[in-house]
Structures are given as C-alpha cells and as structure tokens.
C-alpha cells in the first residue's frame, strides 16, 4: 500500500489467492491487460492531435465501419498480451477469427476475449468509450487454441472487466469476489483502488434504451418502457428518467454507481440479428460484473451467463441492471409466453 492507497498490482496479487490453482499467471495477465488499457487511454486522449480520429477505411466482421482507434486498440491488446506465456489464444470484436498464440510465443492456460473499443461510434464526438475483456480457462492449457475452446458459457469466466476512457480513466474488474473500481493516477501511472465493493441498487428510476427502435420492439419491452414513460400517472406510480449514451461501458458504469436498467432487446429490425450486442465479449463480461454487484443480466427469457455460445460473434438480446427491474422485464416476457 502506497501512502494509504492500494494499487492495482497489490490488489491483483491479493485477489490471485482466491483463484483456484492460480500461479503468477493470473496476476501477470491482469497486469498486462491493465497496461494495454493505459496505452489505449493515452491514444484515445490524444485523438485528433495525432491523427487518430475518423474511420480506418474498412468494415469488421460485424459489418460495422471500423474507426482508426478500433484497429489500434485491437493491436495494443494483442501486442500487450501475446508475449508473456499466459494465453493459449485471443478473440476480438475486430477480428474475424480467433488469434491463436503461436510461433515463438510460449502458450499459457487462459483465453482472452475482448471488445477493444466499445462505443467507438462516439470517438469522433469525444464521448466516453472503453475496453471490455473476459478471461476464460483454456480447455487444453498450453496447446494452440481452437475456435470451440472459446465457446464457453459466461459462468466459466475467471475474470471480467472494462476500462472507461472518460473524464477519468477507470478500470472495473471482478474475479468472482465482488466488483472493484480503480482510477488511473496519470502522474504515477498506476490504477488506484477508489471504488471497493461496488453494488447496484435493487430499484431504480432510470432506464436506457435506443428509443428510435421502438417500432421494432417485442411486446414485453414495449410494455415496460410505456409504463416507465407513464410515470406517476401509470402503473409504476413514479416518474422515470431516460439515458442513452450509445456506449455500453459508460451505461454500465452509470448503473454500477446509481442503479438503472439497460436494454438492447431483440427487435424485428433485422431478422438475421437476434440482438445488437455480442455474447462473448460484451454481454458475458458485463453480465459477470453486474451479477457480482447484485444486479441481473438476462436475454429477457434466460440468465445471460447460462447461454452456451454457438458462434464467436454471436449476438444476443441484452437486458441488465437493477435486480427488481430486470426481474419485472423477465416476468413480462414469461407472461407473454404463457398468454400465447
Ligand atoms: P461497439 O462500438 O463496440 O460496436 O459497441 C457499440 C454498442 C454499445 O456500446 C452501445 O450500447 C450500442 O452499440 C449502441 O448501439 P446504437 O448505435 O444502435 O444505439
Ligand atoms: Mn462494443
Ligand atoms: Mn467495439
């Protein structure tokens, strides 16, 4: 502890003692991820000064325009994590296929999946973005990773977290023993424990959804949002507030600090897509964190962390946040099924 403050490095070593069978691997991996986030934070904060805003000129596997910082953040995560011998492989929102750790690099026992820059449509308008990561155990430690190795339900995650590049740079992590938040002290270059034991209030008056998609929503979501908008005059008997930042990591942090519910539900806009957000590197890491903070994370019909992935970039309907609100939305989904 330095001058009464707990650094991330110290916290990780203490946390490692909880991870069954952990050696220095787990601590080393988490430190390498934290280093990558510091490098990305630096690039994001310089933006236009070093010509990093704007589009990279291509599309990713998701069919979405890639920002220059999407590509750079992806490269930073790969370079920072491939060399130390902790990983058998990686997968990313920005790469079509898995990235097996190969060649001269020693392979390890973990898999790392990540969204290198979440909310990147906001980067050119200087709104908060972040990096999301999830650590799984490789089924074949030390062997070259295969696609199927990554297709594990969210309950198998060893650790999950996200960095937030906002007014301050934060790192929020869980390894199954609660949720802890760290703030980057840029003068020291260390993440400092500032938000120990984060908890999501079970009730809320705030919901987040992209309301422009209303005509595509399924009935349970439409019912829930209509009731929130009816406020005191409606069945909820209280007024609600709405937020939509279009940066899920920023919405997640708001919900961790003051409660709320986030919905990116299945809608009829594109029958090929059962939702917008991706299971492995968006919904599962956020779901692990939210559950560890006392909230819930659901598809509307099932617990997110129980979903067995069938594809690397699989999309899911995503509803998470304050426990009592997510339970209500799930009830509305069940009532529709039983009414059918
Ligand atoms: P990404 O930038 O990694 O593609 O993720 C963006 C996601 C999520 O962060 C956000 O909640 C959502 O997309 C916003 O979607 P809309 O632009 O459709 O509102
Ligand atoms: Mn994302
Ligand atoms: Mn992204």
XYZ file of C-alpha atoms and ligand atoms in Angstrom:
361
model
C 0.000 0.000 0.000
C 1.493 3.302 -1.094
C 0.672 6.367 1.078
C -2.527 4.585 2.275
C -3.642 3.751 -1.280
C -3.988 0.251 -2.727
C -2.523 -0.105 -6.199
C -3.976 -2.498 -8.783
C -0.768 -4.539 -8.679
C -1.113 -5.155 -4.951
C -4.857 -5.818 -5.266
C -4.298 -8.390 -8.044
C -1.747 -10.329 -6.023
C -4.156 -10.450 -3.108
C -7.034 -11.378 -5.492
C -4.964 -14.164 -7.057
C -5.125 -16.026 -3.781
C -8.887 -16.549 -4.458
C -8.384 -18.079 -7.917
C -8.145 -21.863 -7.557
C -4.848 -23.146 -8.840
C -3.670 -19.666 -9.763
C 0.031 -19.192 -10.116
C 1.619 -15.889 -11.145
C -0.138 -16.347 -14.500
C -3.403 -14.733 -13.445
C -1.700 -11.697 -11.887
C 0.628 -11.298 -14.829
C -2.234 -11.468 -17.329
C -4.347 -8.912 -15.466
C -1.360 -6.583 -15.236
C -0.723 -6.910 -18.971
C -4.382 -6.109 -19.683
C -4.159 -3.061 -17.389
C -1.045 -1.908 -19.244
C -2.866 -2.244 -22.568
C -5.739 -0.148 -21.192
C -3.286 2.584 -20.125
C -1.798 2.635 -23.638
C -5.276 2.792 -25.210
C -6.316 5.544 -22.760
C -3.296 7.563 -23.860
C -4.101 7.128 -27.578
C -7.804 7.960 -27.047
C -6.927 11.095 -25.046
C -4.677 12.408 -27.838
C -7.226 11.726 -30.620
C -7.041 14.475 -33.213
C -3.606 15.628 -32.024
C -2.041 12.501 -33.527
C -4.480 11.986 -36.413
C -6.273 9.044 -34.779
C -9.880 10.145 -35.213
C -12.058 9.043 -38.109
C -12.568 5.782 -39.957
C -9.944 3.184 -40.705
C -11.438 2.680 -44.165
C -12.710 -0.870 -43.688
C -15.536 -2.851 -42.133
C -15.202 -5.522 -39.461
C -16.834 -8.960 -39.357
C -19.837 -7.264 -37.774
C -20.382 -5.273 -40.971
C -19.620 -2.108 -38.996
C -17.320 0.727 -40.065
C -14.012 0.417 -38.199
C -12.588 3.508 -36.553
C -8.814 4.003 -36.628
C -8.851 3.661 -32.841
C -10.777 0.354 -33.091
C -7.888 -1.097 -35.070
C -5.167 0.499 -32.935
C -6.832 -0.595 -29.677
C -7.104 -4.124 -31.036
C -3.410 -4.185 -31.923
C -2.476 -2.848 -28.476
C -4.477 -5.625 -26.763
C -2.840 -8.279 -28.966
C 0.750 -6.998 -28.565
C 0.422 -6.441 -24.800
C -0.975 -9.914 -24.117
C 0.543 -12.370 -26.616
C 4.163 -12.431 -25.373
C 4.111 -13.348 -21.666
C 3.030 -17.009 -21.858
C -0.299 -16.590 -20.024
C -2.570 -17.181 -23.047
C -3.420 -20.015 -25.431
C -5.335 -17.613 -27.655
C -7.416 -14.467 -28.038
C -10.612 -13.368 -29.807
C -11.870 -9.874 -30.509
C -14.824 -7.996 -31.913
C -12.425 -6.601 -34.523
C -11.019 -9.933 -35.784
C -12.994 -12.416 -37.915
C -11.291 -15.496 -36.487
C -9.581 -16.423 -33.223
C -5.950 -15.375 -32.663
C -4.023 -18.462 -31.507
C -0.819 -17.676 -29.630
C 1.716 -19.300 -31.914
C 5.226 -19.165 -33.235
C 7.960 -18.017 -30.850
C 5.494 -17.140 -28.094
C 5.049 -19.572 -25.196
C 1.405 -20.597 -24.760
C -0.414 -20.464 -21.424
C -3.601 -21.651 -19.791
C -6.029 -18.764 -20.316
C -8.103 -17.409 -23.195
C -8.728 -13.666 -23.548
C -11.740 -12.272 -25.423
C -12.291 -8.553 -25.771
C -14.008 -5.615 -27.378
C -11.013 -3.307 -27.776
C -13.066 -0.151 -28.087
C -16.721 -0.206 -27.083
C -18.911 2.726 -28.080
C -16.456 3.713 -30.789
C -19.143 5.500 -32.825
C -18.667 8.144 -30.125
C -14.919 8.588 -30.542
C -15.138 11.438 -33.085
C -17.594 13.340 -30.860
C -15.435 12.947 -27.752
C -17.908 10.885 -25.715
C -16.733 8.221 -23.246
C -15.640 4.879 -24.736
C -13.977 1.843 -23.192
C -12.373 -1.594 -23.486
C -14.206 -4.752 -22.355
C -12.397 -8.030 -21.553
C -13.185 -11.529 -20.324
C -10.764 -14.259 -19.204
C -11.626 -17.941 -19.674
C -9.610 -21.068 -18.898
C -8.324 -22.906 -21.967
C -9.706 -26.475 -22.042
C -6.254 -27.519 -23.316
C -3.724 -25.403 -21.378
C -0.554 -24.800 -23.328
C -1.993 -26.170 -26.564
C -2.821 -23.917 -29.500
C -6.341 -22.569 -29.025
C -9.160 -23.715 -31.320
C -12.461 -21.908 -32.005
C -14.515 -24.326 -29.890
C -12.304 -23.595 -26.853
C -13.821 -20.101 -26.738
C -17.462 -21.220 -26.894
C -17.914 -21.428 -23.111
C -20.915 -20.082 -21.156
C -20.378 -16.911 -19.155
C -20.430 -18.896 -15.903
C -16.978 -20.198 -16.889
C -15.355 -16.755 -16.804
C -12.389 -16.492 -14.428
C -12.327 -12.718 -14.568
C -14.101 -9.895 -16.424
C -13.644 -6.157 -16.573
C -13.810 -2.972 -18.516
C -11.787 0.204 -18.793
C -13.604 3.509 -19.166
C -11.891 6.348 -21.042
C -13.890 9.296 -19.729
C -13.186 12.402 -17.641
C -11.131 9.972 -15.569
C -9.780 6.622 -16.722
C -11.257 3.777 -14.707
C -10.773 0.028 -14.553
C -13.664 -2.061 -13.173
C -12.940 -5.749 -12.512
C -14.372 -8.889 -10.916
C -12.931 -12.356 -10.471
C -15.989 -13.665 -8.653
C -15.479 -11.955 -5.297
C -17.357 -8.695 -5.828
C -16.659 -5.744 -8.108
C -13.831 -3.263 -7.561
C -13.119 0.015 -9.356
C -9.748 1.661 -9.899
C -8.908 5.182 -11.068
C -5.767 5.855 -13.110
C -3.401 8.262 -11.373
C -1.724 9.590 -14.511
C 1.153 11.180 -12.567
C 2.093 7.836 -11.023
C 0.883 5.685 -13.945
C -0.909 3.334 -11.555
C -4.530 2.324 -11.167
C -5.571 3.113 -7.573
C -8.444 1.341 -5.745
C -11.121 4.042 -5.436
C -14.406 2.066 -5.616
C -14.136 -1.108 -3.498
C -17.130 -3.446 -3.401
C -19.429 -1.737 -5.948
C -23.145 -2.619 -5.571
C -26.107 -1.907 -7.895
C -29.246 -0.605 -6.068
C -32.056 -3.157 -6.497
C -34.550 -0.456 -7.545
C -34.177 2.451 -9.935
C -35.952 5.315 -11.687
C -33.710 5.299 -14.753
C -33.785 3.213 -17.929
C -31.558 3.196 -21.006
C -32.721 2.136 -24.469
C -32.350 3.459 -28.015
C -35.945 4.722 -28.320
C -35.614 5.228 -32.091
C -36.091 1.456 -32.420
C -39.450 1.451 -30.611
C -41.460 0.264 -33.628
C -39.262 -2.866 -33.756
C -39.515 -3.845 -30.074
C -41.182 -7.023 -28.819
C -44.291 -6.531 -26.668
C -42.730 -7.119 -23.184
C -40.132 -4.386 -23.779
C -42.735 -2.019 -25.220
C -44.963 -2.662 -22.165
C -42.079 -1.980 -19.763
C -40.952 1.242 -21.463
C -44.531 2.524 -21.852
C -45.058 2.040 -18.093
C -41.818 3.880 -17.300
C -42.868 6.769 -19.541
C -46.344 6.891 -17.942
C -44.536 7.748 -14.691
C -46.634 8.758 -11.644
C -49.855 8.599 -13.706
C -49.242 4.994 -14.733
C -48.957 1.544 -13.106
C -45.463 2.253 -11.774
C -46.679 5.220 -9.708
C -43.326 7.003 -10.027
C -41.568 9.064 -12.670
C -38.587 7.623 -14.595
C -35.643 9.238 -16.343
C -34.115 8.013 -19.622
C -30.486 7.935 -20.752
C -28.824 6.618 -23.966
C -25.074 7.218 -24.412
C -24.579 4.628 -27.214
C -21.546 3.441 -25.264
C -22.478 0.355 -23.261
C -19.439 0.584 -20.966
C -20.488 4.113 -19.943
C -24.074 2.948 -19.308
C -22.743 0.000 -17.285
C -20.657 2.268 -15.082
C -23.613 4.613 -14.505
C -25.731 1.617 -13.462
C -22.963 0.377 -11.149
C -22.834 3.765 -9.443
C -26.539 4.717 -9.184
C -28.655 1.835 -10.485
C -30.700 1.653 -13.673
C -31.616 -0.792 -16.390
C -30.039 -1.117 -19.860
C -31.948 -2.704 -22.723
C -30.742 -3.581 -26.198
C -33.522 -6.100 -26.846
C -34.200 -8.460 -29.699
C -36.158 -6.486 -32.245
C -37.665 -7.041 -35.660
C -35.353 -4.544 -37.407
C -33.100 -7.304 -38.783
C -34.430 -10.863 -38.539
C -30.874 -12.160 -39.017
C -29.757 -10.444 -35.824
C -31.323 -11.626 -32.517
C -29.851 -8.506 -30.877
C -27.135 -5.896 -31.412
C -24.630 -6.787 -28.742
C -22.225 -9.711 -28.794
C -22.344 -12.503 -26.233
C -18.693 -13.405 -25.710
C -17.024 -10.003 -25.320
C -19.869 -7.638 -24.415
C -22.830 -9.378 -22.724
C -20.896 -12.023 -20.751
C -18.215 -9.799 -19.169
C -20.804 -7.136 -18.336
C -23.126 -9.869 -17.047
C -20.452 -11.269 -14.716
C -19.727 -7.805 -13.325
C -23.411 -6.875 -12.948
C -24.273 -10.138 -11.143
C -21.261 -9.746 -8.842
C -22.570 -6.263 -7.964
C -26.030 -7.620 -7.038
C -27.763 -6.915 -10.357
C -29.136 -9.247 -13.042
C -28.235 -9.809 -16.701
C -30.730 -11.505 -18.986
C -31.857 -12.088 -22.566
C -35.384 -11.404 -21.254
C -36.041 -15.132 -21.180
C -32.831 -16.594 -19.695
C -29.860 -15.734 -17.477
C -27.152 -14.404 -19.825
C -24.280 -16.321 -18.203
C -26.057 -19.653 -18.808
C -26.190 -19.195 -22.593
C -23.969 -21.749 -24.353
C -22.345 -19.884 -27.280
C -22.618 -21.402 -30.755
C -20.544 -18.789 -32.616
C -17.672 -16.427 -31.824
C -19.545 -13.229 -32.742
C -22.983 -14.417 -31.679
C -25.408 -11.577 -30.894
C -27.930 -11.676 -28.048
C -30.773 -9.566 -26.670
C -29.259 -7.790 -23.642
C -31.108 -6.535 -20.560
C -29.173 -5.811 -17.355
C -29.124 -3.673 -14.229
C -31.137 -3.237 -11.038
C -32.383 -6.622 -9.858
C -36.066 -5.756 -9.346
C -36.375 -4.064 -12.752
C -34.750 -6.920 -14.692
C -36.987 -9.383 -12.819
C -40.034 -7.332 -13.877
C -38.968 -7.341 -17.542
C -38.340 -11.110 -17.409
C -41.826 -11.552 -15.860
C -43.343 -9.593 -18.747
C -41.574 -11.932 -21.193
C -42.897 -15.012 -19.349
C -46.441 -13.612 -19.200
C -46.380 -13.137 -22.968
C -45.262 -16.743 -23.447
C -47.972 -18.171 -21.166
C -50.612 -15.921 -22.760
C -49.695 -17.230 -26.216
P -19.095 -1.070 -30.463
O -18.705 0.368 -30.535
O -18.050 -1.938 -29.798
O -19.576 -1.612 -31.780
O -20.331 -1.171 -29.452
C -21.351 -0.259 -29.553
C -22.572 -0.851 -28.912
C -22.727 -0.459 -27.451
O -21.588 0.087 -26.870
C -23.850 0.551 -27.473
O -24.685 0.394 -26.363
C -24.598 0.219 -28.747
O -23.662 -0.381 -29.636
C -25.163 1.448 -29.395
O -25.973 0.983 -30.461
P -26.795 2.071 -31.331
O -25.748 2.865 -32.060
O -27.653 1.213 -32.231
O -27.600 2.899 -30.373
Mn -18.933 -2.912 -28.184
Mn -16.049 -2.210 -30.256
